[in-house]
mmCIF file with all atom_site columns, C-alpha atoms in Angstrom:
data_model
loop_
_atom_site.group_PDB
_atom_site.id
_atom_site.type_symbol
_atom_site.label_atom_id
_atom_site.label_alt_id
_atom_site.label_comp_id
_atom_site.label_asym_id
_atom_site.label_entity_id
_atom_site.label_seq_id
_atom_site.pdbx_PDB_ins_code
_atom_site.Cartn_x
_atom_site.Cartn_y
_atom_site.Cartn_z
_atom_site.occupancy
_atom_site.B_iso_or_equiv
_atom_site.pdbx_formal_charge
_atom_site.auth_seq_id
_atom_site.auth_comp_id
_atom_site.auth_asym_id
_atom_site.auth_atom_id
_atom_site.pdbx_PDB_model_num
ATOM 1   C CA . UNK A 1 1   ? -0.082 -0.013 -0.025  1.00 0.00 ? 6   UNK A CA 1
ATOM 2   C CA . UNK A 1 2   ? 1.123  3.509  -0.830  1.00 0.00 ? 7   UNK A CA 1
ATOM 3   C CA . UNK A 1 3   ? 2.375  5.922  1.901   1.00 0.00 ? 8   UNK A CA 1
ATOM 4   C CA . UNK A 1 4   ? 0.708  9.287  2.346   1.00 0.00 ? 9   UNK A CA 1
ATOM 5   C CA . UNK A 1 5   ? 3.596  11.153 0.509   1.00 0.00 ? 10  UNK A CA 1
ATOM 6   C CA . UNK A 1 6   ? 3.227  8.915  -2.373  1.00 0.00 ? 11  UNK A CA 1
ATOM 7   C CA . UNK A 1 7   ? -0.556 9.509  -2.678  1.00 0.00 ? 12  UNK A CA 1
ATOM 8   C CA . UNK A 1 8   ? 0.050  13.291 -2.380  1.00 0.00 ? 13  UNK A CA 1
ATOM 9   C CA . UNK A 1 9   ? 2.419  13.131 -5.293  1.00 0.00 ? 14  UNK A CA 1
ATOM 10  C CA . UNK A 1 10  ? -0.176 11.173 -7.352  1.00 0.00 ? 15  UNK A CA 1
ATOM 11  C CA . UNK A 1 11  ? -3.136 13.245 -6.342  1.00 0.00 ? 16  UNK A CA 1
ATOM 12  C CA . UNK A 1 12  ? -4.370 16.837 -7.630  1.00 0.00 ? 17  UNK A CA 1
ATOM 13  C CA . UNK A 1 13  ? -3.577 19.732 -5.689  1.00 0.00 ? 18  UNK A CA 1
ATOM 14  C CA . UNK A 1 14  ? -6.352 20.127 -2.766  1.00 0.00 ? 19  UNK A CA 1
ATOM 15  C CA . UNK A 1 15  ? -7.615 23.318 -1.342  1.00 0.00 ? 20  UNK A CA 1
ATOM 16  C CA . UNK A 1 16  ? -5.543 22.883 1.642   1.00 0.00 ? 21  UNK A CA 1
ATOM 17  C CA . UNK A 1 17  ? -2.326 22.485 -0.261  1.00 0.00 ? 22  UNK A CA 1
ATOM 18  C CA . UNK A 1 18  ? -3.180 25.575 -2.417  1.00 0.00 ? 23  UNK A CA 1
ATOM 19  C CA . UNK A 1 19  ? -3.699 27.468 0.886   1.00 0.00 ? 24  UNK A CA 1
ATOM 20  C CA . UNK A 1 20  ? -0.373 26.433 2.411   1.00 0.00 ? 25  UNK A CA 1
ATOM 21  C CA . UNK A 1 21  ? 1.629  27.287 -0.743  1.00 0.00 ? 26  UNK A CA 1
ATOM 22  C CA . UNK A 1 22  ? -0.246 30.584 -1.179  1.00 0.00 ? 27  UNK A CA 1
ATOM 23  C CA . UNK A 1 23  ? 0.513  31.462 2.390   1.00 0.00 ? 28  UNK A CA 1
ATOM 24  C CA . UNK A 1 24  ? 4.206  30.754 2.136   1.00 0.00 ? 29  UNK A CA 1
ATOM 25  C CA . UNK A 1 25  ? 4.455  32.851 -0.987  1.00 0.00 ? 30  UNK A CA 1
ATOM 26  C CA . UNK A 1 26  ? 2.625  35.637 0.809   1.00 0.00 ? 31  UNK A CA 1
ATOM 27  C CA . UNK A 1 27  ? 5.148  35.183 3.635   1.00 0.00 ? 32  UNK A CA 1
ATOM 28  C CA . UNK A 1 28  ? 8.057  35.244 1.152   1.00 0.00 ? 33  UNK A CA 1
ATOM 29  C CA . UNK A 1 29  ? 6.662  38.568 -0.192  1.00 0.00 ? 34  UNK A CA 1
ATOM 30  C CA . UNK A 1 30  ? 6.431  40.121 3.339   1.00 0.00 ? 35  UNK A CA 1
ATOM 31  C CA . UNK A 1 31  ? 10.108 38.958 3.825   1.00 0.00 ? 36  UNK A CA 1
ATOM 32  C CA . UNK A 1 32  ? 11.232 40.484 0.499   1.00 0.00 ? 37  UNK A CA 1
ATOM 33  C CA . UNK A 1 33  ? 9.761  43.822 1.797   1.00 0.00 ? 38  UNK A CA 1
ATOM 34  C CA . UNK A 1 34  ? 11.318 43.524 5.159   1.00 0.00 ? 39  UNK A CA 1
ATOM 35  C CA . UNK A 1 35  ? 14.763 42.848 3.505   1.00 0.00 ? 40  UNK A CA 1
ATOM 36  C CA . UNK A 1 36  ? 14.249 46.036 1.535   1.00 0.00 ? 41  UNK A CA 1
ATOM 37  C CA . UNK A 1 37  ? 12.709 48.304 4.242   1.00 0.00 ? 42  UNK A CA 1
ATOM 38  C CA . UNK A 1 38  ? 16.231 49.294 5.489   1.00 0.00 ? 43  UNK A CA 1
ATOM 39  C CA . UNK A 1 39  ? 17.249 50.324 1.913   1.00 0.00 ? 44  UNK A CA 1
ATOM 40  C CA . UNK A 1 40  ? 14.070 52.533 1.733   1.00 0.00 ? 45  UNK A CA 1
ATOM 41  C CA . UNK A 1 41  ? 14.336 54.187 4.954   1.00 0.00 ? 46  UNK A CA 1
ATOM 42  C CA . UNK A 1 42  ? 18.207 54.868 5.091   1.00 0.00 ? 47  UNK A CA 1
ATOM 43  C CA . UNK A 1 43  ? 18.280 58.400 3.121   1.00 0.00 ? 48  UNK A CA 1
ATOM 44  C CA . UNK A 1 44  ? 15.420 59.765 5.390   1.00 0.00 ? 49  UNK A CA 1
ATOM 45  C CA . UNK A 1 45  ? 17.365 58.359 8.599   1.00 0.00 ? 50  UNK A CA 1
ATOM 46  C CA . UNK A 1 46  ? 20.617 59.854 7.156   1.00 0.00 ? 51  UNK A CA 1
ATOM 47  C CA . UNK A 1 47  ? 18.859 63.414 6.875   1.00 0.00 ? 52  UNK A CA 1
ATOM 48  C CA . UNK A 1 48  ? 17.142 62.962 9.982   1.00 0.00 ? 53  UNK A CA 1
ATOM 49  C CA . UNK A 1 49  ? 20.038 61.705 12.295  1.00 0.00 ? 54  UNK A CA 1
ATOM 50  C CA . UNK A 1 50  ? 23.019 62.962 10.341  1.00 0.00 ? 55  UNK A CA 1
ATOM 51  C CA . UNK A 1 51  ? 24.680 59.366 10.438  1.00 0.00 ? 56  UNK A CA 1
ATOM 52  C CA . UNK A 1 52  ? 28.014 58.734 8.768   1.00 0.00 ? 57  UNK A CA 1
ATOM 53  C CA . UNK A 1 53  ? 28.604 56.209 5.951   1.00 0.00 ? 58  UNK A CA 1
ATOM 54  C CA . UNK A 1 54  ? 30.036 53.670 8.486   1.00 0.00 ? 59  UNK A CA 1
ATOM 55  C CA . UNK A 1 55  ? 26.852 53.801 10.580  1.00 0.00 ? 60  UNK A CA 1
ATOM 56  C CA . UNK A 1 56  ? 24.804 53.321 7.599   1.00 0.00 ? 61  UNK A CA 1
ATOM 57  C CA . UNK A 1 57  ? 27.001 50.210 6.930   1.00 0.00 ? 62  UNK A CA 1
ATOM 58  C CA . UNK A 1 58  ? 26.427 48.960 10.475  1.00 0.00 ? 63  UNK A CA 1
ATOM 59  C CA . UNK A 1 59  ? 22.619 49.348 10.030  1.00 0.00 ? 64  UNK A CA 1
ATOM 60  C CA . UNK A 1 60  ? 22.850 47.246 6.766   1.00 0.00 ? 65  UNK A CA 1
ATOM 61  C CA . UNK A 1 61  ? 25.041 44.654 8.330   1.00 0.00 ? 66  UNK A CA 1
ATOM 62  C CA . UNK A 1 62  ? 22.936 44.086 11.568  1.00 0.00 ? 67  UNK A CA 1
ATOM 63  C CA . UNK A 1 63  ? 20.173 42.748 9.639   1.00 0.00 ? 68  UNK A CA 1
ATOM 64  C CA . UNK A 1 64  ? 22.414 40.478 7.565   1.00 0.00 ? 69  UNK A CA 1
ATOM 65  C CA . UNK A 1 65  ? 24.215 39.195 10.588  1.00 0.00 ? 70  UNK A CA 1
ATOM 66  C CA . UNK A 1 66  ? 20.894 38.442 12.287  1.00 0.00 ? 71  UNK A CA 1
ATOM 67  C CA . UNK A 1 67  ? 19.814 36.451 9.040   1.00 0.00 ? 72  UNK A CA 1
ATOM 68  C CA . UNK A 1 68  ? 22.818 34.456 9.182   1.00 0.00 ? 73  UNK A CA 1
ATOM 69  C CA . UNK A 1 69  ? 22.343 33.691 12.989  1.00 0.00 ? 74  UNK A CA 1
ATOM 70  C CA . UNK A 1 70  ? 18.810 32.878 12.543  1.00 0.00 ? 75  UNK A CA 1
ATOM 71  C CA . UNK A 1 71  ? 19.140 30.559 9.879   1.00 0.00 ? 76  UNK A CA 1
ATOM 72  C CA . UNK A 1 72  ? 22.091 28.501 11.465  1.00 0.00 ? 77  UNK A CA 1
ATOM 73  C CA . UNK A 1 73  ? 20.431 28.551 14.909  1.00 0.00 ? 78  UNK A CA 1
ATOM 74  C CA . UNK A 1 74  ? 16.638 28.128 14.102  1.00 0.00 ? 79  UNK A CA 1
ATOM 75  C CA . UNK A 1 75  ? 17.028 25.534 11.360  1.00 0.00 ? 80  UNK A CA 1
ATOM 76  C CA . UNK A 1 76  ? 17.392 22.656 13.612  1.00 0.00 ? 81  UNK A CA 1
ATOM 77  C CA . UNK A 1 77  ? 14.336 23.856 15.567  1.00 0.00 ? 82  UNK A CA 1
ATOM 78  C CA . UNK A 1 78  ? 12.082 23.290 12.616  1.00 0.00 ? 83  UNK A CA 1
ATOM 79  C CA . UNK A 1 79  ? 13.382 19.841 12.249  1.00 0.00 ? 84  UNK A CA 1
ATOM 80  C CA . UNK A 1 80  ? 12.595 19.119 15.848  1.00 0.00 ? 85  UNK A CA 1
ATOM 81  C CA . UNK A 1 81  ? 9.224  20.903 16.491  1.00 0.00 ? 86  UNK A CA 1
ATOM 82  C CA . UNK A 1 82  ? 7.943  21.327 12.859  1.00 0.00 ? 87  UNK A CA 1
ATOM 83  C CA . UNK A 1 83  ? 8.478  24.024 10.210  1.00 0.00 ? 88  UNK A CA 1
ATOM 84  C CA . UNK A 1 84  ? 5.008  25.750 10.748  1.00 0.00 ? 89  UNK A CA 1
ATOM 85  C CA . UNK A 1 85  ? 5.699  26.713 14.335  1.00 0.00 ? 90  UNK A CA 1
ATOM 86  C CA . UNK A 1 86  ? 9.140  27.963 13.329  1.00 0.00 ? 91  UNK A CA 1
ATOM 87  C CA . UNK A 1 87  ? 7.519  29.995 10.495  1.00 0.00 ? 92  UNK A CA 1
ATOM 88  C CA . UNK A 1 88  ? 4.994  31.543 12.555  1.00 0.00 ? 93  UNK A CA 1
ATOM 89  C CA . UNK A 1 89  ? 7.419  32.123 15.604  1.00 0.00 ? 94  UNK A CA 1
ATOM 90  C CA . UNK A 1 90  ? 9.893  33.776 13.004  1.00 0.00 ? 95  UNK A CA 1
ATOM 91  C CA . UNK A 1 91  ? 7.086  35.968 11.916  1.00 0.00 ? 96  UNK A CA 1
ATOM 92  C CA . UNK A 1 92  ? 6.418  37.158 15.421  1.00 0.00 ? 97  UNK A CA 1
ATOM 93  C CA . UNK A 1 93  ? 10.155 38.113 15.815  1.00 0.00 ? 98  UNK A CA 1
ATOM 94  C CA . UNK A 1 94  ? 10.228 39.833 12.629  1.00 0.00 ? 99  UNK A CA 1
ATOM 95  C CA . UNK A 1 95  ? 7.044  41.953 13.643  1.00 0.00 ? 100 UNK A CA 1
ATOM 96  C CA . UNK A 1 96  ? 8.605  42.777 17.142  1.00 0.00 ? 101 UNK A CA 1
ATOM 97  C CA . UNK A 1 97  ? 11.869 43.768 15.296  1.00 0.00 ? 102 UNK A CA 1
ATOM 98  C CA . UNK A 1 98  ? 10.090 46.030 12.936  1.00 0.00 ? 103 UNK A CA 1
ATOM 99  C CA . UNK A 1 99  ? 8.161  47.731 15.485  1.00 0.00 ? 104 UNK A CA 1
ATOM 100 C CA . UNK A 1 100 ? 11.298 48.361 17.563  1.00 0.00 ? 105 UNK A CA 1
ATOM 101 C CA . UNK A 1 101 ? 12.932 49.772 14.339  1.00 0.00 ? 106 UNK A CA 1
ATOM 102 C CA . UNK A 1 102 ? 10.029 52.214 13.912  1.00 0.00 ? 107 UNK A CA 1
ATOM 103 C CA . UNK A 1 103 ? 10.431 53.217 17.533  1.00 0.00 ? 108 UNK A CA 1
ATOM 104 C CA . UNK A 1 104 ? 14.114 53.525 17.587  1.00 0.00 ? 109 UNK A CA 1
ATOM 105 C CA . UNK A 1 105 ? 15.601 56.829 18.715  1.00 0.00 ? 110 UNK A CA 1
ATOM 106 C CA . UNK A 1 106 ? 19.371 56.409 17.630  1.00 0.00 ? 111 UNK A CA 1
ATOM 107 C CA . UNK A 1 107 ? 21.728 54.254 15.519  1.00 0.00 ? 112 UNK A CA 1
ATOM 108 C CA . UNK A 1 108 ? 22.350 51.615 18.176  1.00 0.00 ? 113 UNK A CA 1
ATOM 109 C CA . UNK A 1 109 ? 18.726 51.065 18.941  1.00 0.00 ? 114 UNK A CA 1
ATOM 110 C CA . UNK A 1 110 ? 17.951 50.743 15.188  1.00 0.00 ? 115 UNK A CA 1
ATOM 111 C CA . UNK A 1 111 ? 20.832 48.377 14.782  1.00 0.00 ? 116 UNK A CA 1
ATOM 112 C CA . UNK A 1 112 ? 19.685 46.142 17.597  1.00 0.00 ? 117 UNK A CA 1
ATOM 113 C CA . UNK A 1 113 ? 16.363 46.247 16.263  1.00 0.00 ? 118 UNK A CA 1
ATOM 114 C CA . UNK A 1 114 ? 17.372 45.311 12.700  1.00 0.00 ? 119 UNK A CA 1
ATOM 115 C CA . UNK A 1 115 ? 19.340 42.467 14.214  1.00 0.00 ? 120 UNK A CA 1
ATOM 116 C CA . UNK A 1 116 ? 16.208 40.911 15.827  1.00 0.00 ? 121 UNK A CA 1
ATOM 117 C CA . UNK A 1 117 ? 14.273 41.245 12.850  1.00 0.00 ? 122 UNK A CA 1
ATOM 118 C CA . UNK A 1 118 ? 17.138 39.606 10.718  1.00 0.00 ? 123 UNK A CA 1
ATOM 119 C CA . UNK A 1 119 ? 17.009 36.521 13.177  1.00 0.00 ? 124 UNK A CA 1
ATOM 120 C CA . UNK A 1 120 ? 13.414 36.340 12.298  1.00 0.00 ? 125 UNK A CA 1
ATOM 121 C CA . UNK A 1 121 ? 13.961 36.468 8.604   1.00 0.00 ? 126 UNK A CA 1
ATOM 122 C CA . UNK A 1 122 ? 16.764 33.765 8.964   1.00 0.00 ? 127 UNK A CA 1
ATOM 123 C CA . UNK A 1 123 ? 14.162 31.582 10.622  1.00 0.00 ? 128 UNK A CA 1
ATOM 124 C CA . UNK A 1 124 ? 11.934 31.601 7.664   1.00 0.00 ? 129 UNK A CA 1
ATOM 125 C CA . UNK A 1 125 ? 14.861 30.919 5.076   1.00 0.00 ? 130 UNK A CA 1
ATOM 126 C CA . UNK A 1 126 ? 15.285 27.282 5.934   1.00 0.00 ? 131 UNK A CA 1
ATOM 127 C CA . UNK A 1 127 ? 11.492 26.766 6.496   1.00 0.00 ? 132 UNK A CA 1
ATOM 128 C CA . UNK A 1 128 ? 9.158  28.147 3.995   1.00 0.00 ? 133 UNK A CA 1
ATOM 129 C CA . UNK A 1 129 ? 10.786 26.725 1.069   1.00 0.00 ? 134 UNK A CA 1
ATOM 130 C CA . UNK A 1 130 ? 10.734 23.353 2.676   1.00 0.00 ? 135 UNK A CA 1
ATOM 131 C CA . UNK A 1 131 ? 7.122  23.695 3.581   1.00 0.00 ? 136 UNK A CA 1
ATOM 132 C CA . UNK A 1 132 ? 6.298  24.274 -0.155  1.00 0.00 ? 137 UNK A CA 1
ATOM 133 C CA . UNK A 1 133 ? 8.241  21.315 -1.205  1.00 0.00 ? 138 UNK A CA 1
ATOM 134 C CA . UNK A 1 134 ? 6.460  19.041 1.357   1.00 0.00 ? 139 UNK A CA 1
ATOM 135 C CA . UNK A 1 135 ? 2.977  20.108 0.308   1.00 0.00 ? 140 UNK A CA 1
ATOM 136 C CA . UNK A 1 136 ? 3.588  20.225 -3.471  1.00 0.00 ? 141 UNK A CA 1
ATOM 137 C CA . UNK A 1 137 ? 3.048  17.074 -5.302  1.00 0.00 ? 142 UNK A CA 1
ATOM 138 C CA . UNK A 1 138 ? 6.266  15.881 -7.156  1.00 0.00 ? 143 UNK A CA 1
ATOM 139 C CA . UNK A 1 139 ? 5.211  16.592 -10.650 1.00 0.00 ? 144 UNK A CA 1
ATOM 140 C CA . UNK A 1 140 ? 4.373  20.177 -9.745  1.00 0.00 ? 145 UNK A CA 1
ATOM 141 C CA . UNK A 1 141 ? 7.050  20.886 -7.184  1.00 0.00 ? 146 UNK A CA 1
ATOM 142 C CA . UNK A 1 142 ? 9.673  22.590 -9.330  1.00 0.00 ? 147 UNK A CA 1
ATOM 143 C CA . UNK A 1 143 ? 7.081  25.052 -10.796 1.00 0.00 ? 148 UNK A CA 1
ATOM 144 C CA . UNK A 1 144 ? 5.628  25.865 -7.478  1.00 0.00 ? 149 UNK A CA 1
ATOM 145 C CA . UNK A 1 145 ? 8.953  26.604 -5.839  1.00 0.00 ? 150 UNK A CA 1
ATOM 146 C CA . UNK A 1 146 ? 9.666  28.956 -8.520  1.00 0.00 ? 151 UNK A CA 1
ATOM 147 C CA . UNK A 1 147 ? 6.382  30.642 -7.894  1.00 0.00 ? 152 UNK A CA 1
ATOM 148 C CA . UNK A 1 148 ? 7.028  30.857 -4.521  1.00 0.00 ? 153 UNK A CA 1
ATOM 149 C CA . UNK A 1 149 ? 10.404 32.303 -5.051  1.00 0.00 ? 154 UNK A CA 1
ATOM 150 C CA . UNK A 1 150 ? 8.935  35.184 -7.133  1.00 0.00 ? 155 UNK A CA 1
ATOM 151 C CA . UNK A 1 151 ? 7.542  36.296 -3.662  1.00 0.00 ? 156 UNK A CA 1
ATOM 152 C CA . UNK A 1 152 ? 10.785 38.021 -2.542  1.00 0.00 ? 157 UNK A CA 1
ATOM 153 C CA . UNK A 1 153 ? 11.083 40.669 -5.651  1.00 0.00 ? 158 UNK A CA 1
ATOM 154 C CA . UNK A 1 154 ? 7.473  41.065 -6.006  1.00 0.00 ? 159 UNK A CA 1
ATOM 155 C CA . UNK A 1 155 ? 7.120  41.959 -2.112  1.00 0.00 ? 160 UNK A CA 1
ATOM 156 C CA . UNK A 1 156 ? 9.922  44.378 -2.634  1.00 0.00 ? 161 UNK A CA 1
ATOM 157 C CA . UNK A 1 157 ? 8.333  45.917 -5.540  1.00 0.00 ? 162 UNK A CA 1
ATOM 158 C CA . UNK A 1 158 ? 4.986  46.215 -4.243  1.00 0.00 ? 163 UNK A CA 1
ATOM 159 C CA . UNK A 1 159 ? 5.902  47.087 -0.622  1.00 0.00 ? 164 UNK A CA 1
ATOM 160 C CA . UNK A 1 160 ? 8.456  49.650 -1.850  1.00 0.00 ? 165 UNK A CA 1
ATOM 161 C CA . UNK A 1 161 ? 5.908  51.491 -3.840  1.00 0.00 ? 166 UNK A CA 1
ATOM 162 C CA . UNK A 1 162 ? 3.516  51.660 -0.746  1.00 0.00 ? 167 UNK A CA 1
ATOM 163 C CA . UNK A 1 163 ? 6.260  52.729 1.524   1.00 0.00 ? 168 UNK A CA 1
ATOM 164 C CA . UNK A 1 164 ? 7.201  55.516 -0.632  1.00 0.00 ? 169 UNK A CA 1
ATOM 165 C CA . UNK A 1 165 ? 3.736  56.974 -0.576  1.00 0.00 ? 170 UNK A CA 1
ATOM 166 C CA . UNK A 1 166 ? 3.543  56.445 3.354   1.00 0.00 ? 171 UNK A CA 1
ATOM 167 C CA . UNK A 1 167 ? 7.213  57.930 3.903   1.00 0.00 ? 172 UNK A CA 1
ATOM 168 C CA . UNK A 1 168 ? 6.417  61.140 1.880   1.00 0.00 ? 173 UNK A CA 1
ATOM 169 C CA . UNK A 1 169 ? 3.720  61.873 4.515   1.00 0.00 ? 174 UNK A CA 1
ATOM 170 C CA . UNK A 1 170 ? 4.623  59.902 7.778   1.00 0.00 ? 175 UNK A CA 1
ATOM 171 C CA . UNK A 1 171 ? 8.470  59.713 7.575   1.00 0.00 ? 176 UNK A CA 1
ATOM 172 C CA . UNK A 1 172 ? 10.863 57.015 7.643   1.00 0.00 ? 177 UNK A CA 1
ATOM 173 C CA . UNK A 1 173 ? 9.151  55.156 10.650  1.00 0.00 ? 178 UNK A CA 1
ATOM 174 C CA . UNK A 1 174 ? 6.242  54.294 8.457   1.00 0.00 ? 179 UNK A CA 1
ATOM 175 C CA . UNK A 1 175 ? 8.259  52.071 6.287   1.00 0.00 ? 180 UNK A CA 1
ATOM 176 C CA . UNK A 1 176 ? 8.999  49.810 9.146   1.00 0.00 ? 181 UNK A CA 1
ATOM 177 C CA . UNK A 1 177 ? 5.451  49.961 10.484  1.00 0.00 ? 182 UNK A CA 1
ATOM 178 C CA . UNK A 1 178 ? 4.166  48.851 7.097   1.00 0.00 ? 183 UNK A CA 1
ATOM 179 C CA . UNK A 1 179 ? 6.440  45.720 7.361   1.00 0.00 ? 184 UNK A CA 1
ATOM 180 C CA . UNK A 1 180 ? 5.268  44.986 10.838  1.00 0.00 ? 185 UNK A CA 1
ATOM 181 C CA . UNK A 1 181 ? 1.721  45.134 9.896   1.00 0.00 ? 186 UNK A CA 1
ATOM 182 C CA . UNK A 1 182 ? 2.066  43.037 6.832   1.00 0.00 ? 187 UNK A CA 1
ATOM 183 C CA . UNK A 1 183 ? 4.242  40.619 8.730   1.00 0.00 ? 188 UNK A CA 1
ATOM 184 C CA . UNK A 1 184 ? 1.615  40.431 11.682  1.00 0.00 ? 189 UNK A CA 1
ATOM 185 C CA . UNK A 1 185 ? -1.197 39.634 9.249   1.00 0.00 ? 190 UNK A CA 1
ATOM 186 C CA . UNK A 1 186 ? 0.779  36.857 7.593   1.00 0.00 ? 191 UNK A CA 1
ATOM 187 C CA . UNK A 1 187 ? 1.573  35.205 11.056  1.00 0.00 ? 192 UNK A CA 1
ATOM 188 C CA . UNK A 1 188 ? -2.171 35.327 11.921  1.00 0.00 ? 193 UNK A CA 1
ATOM 189 C CA . UNK A 1 189 ? -3.049 33.864 8.750   1.00 0.00 ? 194 UNK A CA 1
ATOM 190 C CA . UNK A 1 190 ? -0.574 31.056 9.370   1.00 0.00 ? 195 UNK A CA 1
ATOM 191 C CA . UNK A 1 191 ? -1.881 30.639 12.873  1.00 0.00 ? 196 UNK A CA 1
ATOM 192 C CA . UNK A 1 192 ? -5.449 30.665 12.141  1.00 0.00 ? 197 UNK A CA 1
ATOM 193 C CA . UNK A 1 193 ? -6.205 29.768 8.620   1.00 0.00 ? 198 UNK A CA 1
ATOM 194 C CA . UNK A 1 194 ? -4.788 26.201 8.545   1.00 0.00 ? 199 UNK A CA 1
ATOM 195 C CA . UNK A 1 195 ? -5.110 24.887 12.180  1.00 0.00 ? 200 UNK A CA 1
ATOM 196 C CA . UNK A 1 196 ? -5.481 21.468 11.361  1.00 0.00 ? 201 UNK A CA 1
ATOM 197 C CA . UNK A 1 197 ? -1.683 21.199 10.299  1.00 0.00 ? 202 UNK A CA 1
ATOM 198 C CA . UNK A 1 198 ? -0.242 23.975 12.460  1.00 0.00 ? 203 UNK A CA 1
ATOM 199 C CA . UNK A 1 199 ? 2.473  22.413 14.442  1.00 0.00 ? 204 UNK A CA 1
ATOM 200 C CA . UNK A 1 200 ? 2.114  18.944 13.202  1.00 0.00 ? 205 UNK A CA 1
ATOM 201 C CA . UNK A 1 201 ? 5.438  16.894 12.469  1.00 0.00 ? 206 UNK A CA 1
ATOM 202 C CA . UNK A 1 202 ? 5.807  16.112 8.725   1.00 0.00 ? 207 UNK A CA 1
ATOM 203 C CA . UNK A 1 203 ? 4.405  12.681 8.764   1.00 0.00 ? 208 UNK A CA 1
ATOM 204 C CA . UNK A 1 204 ? 1.184  13.891 10.424  1.00 0.00 ? 209 UNK A CA 1
ATOM 205 C CA . UNK A 1 205 ? 0.899  16.771 8.055   1.00 0.00 ? 210 UNK A CA 1
ATOM 206 C CA . UNK A 1 206 ? 1.295  14.271 5.031   1.00 0.00 ? 211 UNK A CA 1
ATOM 207 C CA . UNK A 1 207 ? -1.688 12.217 6.316   1.00 0.00 ? 212 UNK A CA 1
ATOM 208 C CA . UNK A 1 208 ? -3.870 15.299 6.752   1.00 0.00 ? 213 UNK A CA 1
ATOM 209 C CA . UNK A 1 209 ? -2.961 16.503 3.097   1.00 0.00 ? 214 UNK A CA 1
ATOM 210 C CA . UNK A 1 210 ? -3.635 13.092 1.781   1.00 0.00 ? 215 UNK A CA 1
ATOM 211 C CA . UNK A 1 211 ? -7.174 12.976 3.413   1.00 0.00 ? 216 UNK A CA 1
ATOM 212 C CA . UNK A 1 212 ? -7.948 16.532 2.026   1.00 0.00 ? 217 UNK A CA 1
ATOM 213 C CA . UNK A 1 213 ? -7.156 15.232 -1.485  1.00 0.00 ? 218 UNK A CA 1
ATOM 214 C CA . UNK A 1 214 ? -9.642 12.321 -0.819  1.00 0.00 ? 219 UNK A CA 1
ATOM 215 C CA . UNK A 1 215 ? -7.203 9.697  -0.459  1.00 0.00 ? 220 UNK A CA 1
ATOM 216 C CA . UNK A 1 216 ? -7.494 7.455  2.793   1.00 0.00 ? 221 UNK A CA 1
ATOM 217 C CA . UNK A 1 217 ? -5.909 4.279  1.201   1.00 0.00 ? 222 UNK A CA 1
ATOM 218 C CA . UNK A 1 218 ? -2.580 4.930  2.538   1.00 0.00 ? 223 UNK A CA 1
ATOM 219 C CA . UNK A 1 219 ? -0.197 3.039  4.793   1.00 0.00 ? 224 UNK A CA 1
ATOM 220 C CA . UNK A 1 220 ? 0.854  4.799  7.999   1.00 0.00 ? 225 UNK A CA 1
ATOM 221 C CA . UNK A 1 221 ? 4.448  5.849  7.414   1.00 0.00 ? 226 UNK A CA 1
ATOM 222 C CA . UNK A 1 222 ? 5.490  4.939  10.954  1.00 0.00 ? 227 UNK A CA 1
ATOM 223 C CA . UNK A 1 223 ? 4.812  1.273  9.868   1.00 0.00 ? 228 UNK A CA 1
ATOM 224 C CA . UNK A 1 224 ? 7.356  1.652  7.078   1.00 0.00 ? 229 UNK A CA 1
ATOM 225 C CA . UNK A 1 225 ? 10.095 2.843  9.484   1.00 0.00 ? 230 UNK A CA 1
ATOM 226 C CA . UNK A 1 226 ? 12.844 0.457  11.106  1.00 0.00 ? 231 UNK A CA 1
ATOM 227 C CA . UNK A 1 227 ? 11.376 -1.279 14.014  1.00 0.00 ? 232 UNK A CA 1
ATOM 228 C CA . UNK A 1 228 ? 7.962  -1.468 12.704  1.00 0.00 ? 233 UNK A CA 1
ATOM 229 C CA . UNK A 1 229 ? 6.479  -4.607 11.339  1.00 0.00 ? 234 UNK A CA 1
#
């Protein structure tokens, strides 16, 4: 008898799979904007605070360092507790980091806030593409992952246009506030729109997806593991 994974690969995309993949793409769009937000705000910040080129470099570097730390440190968390909890937790961290960025009063505070937001972004890097791969059938996996990857530049373009309008009226703080609002919405969607698979390990998630596709004729994957029958 086929496993749940094999039935997912053989079945059409279900509504649950479409929701999960669409959500991951939207999360990718939010991350694309969050990465760009510092670039959008740096000129108004420079005019406001009179910071040097070295300080500007520190602000950019803080986010990148955070991403590297988050990717390395949080990747194993997804392996142990599930990638969806990691994804939602990372979005919460990004939201807090962006809110703190908007509230920062000097370069040091903003650098620390960007470091925190970067850690959250680093948590998304190893989790969301794997979620798309796990919930996409094999025959469409490459196409769906490619569409998912478009989210980062698309989020940067759309978010950048919105931020430009906001900053012309409300200043550079609004660039970070926009990112915080969008990221918080993505986190809420991840938590409440797919409650059946939120926090499930991969094997249980596979069984849920297979059932959603109308396939119940699968062998429990634990029965195929060493030490089981």
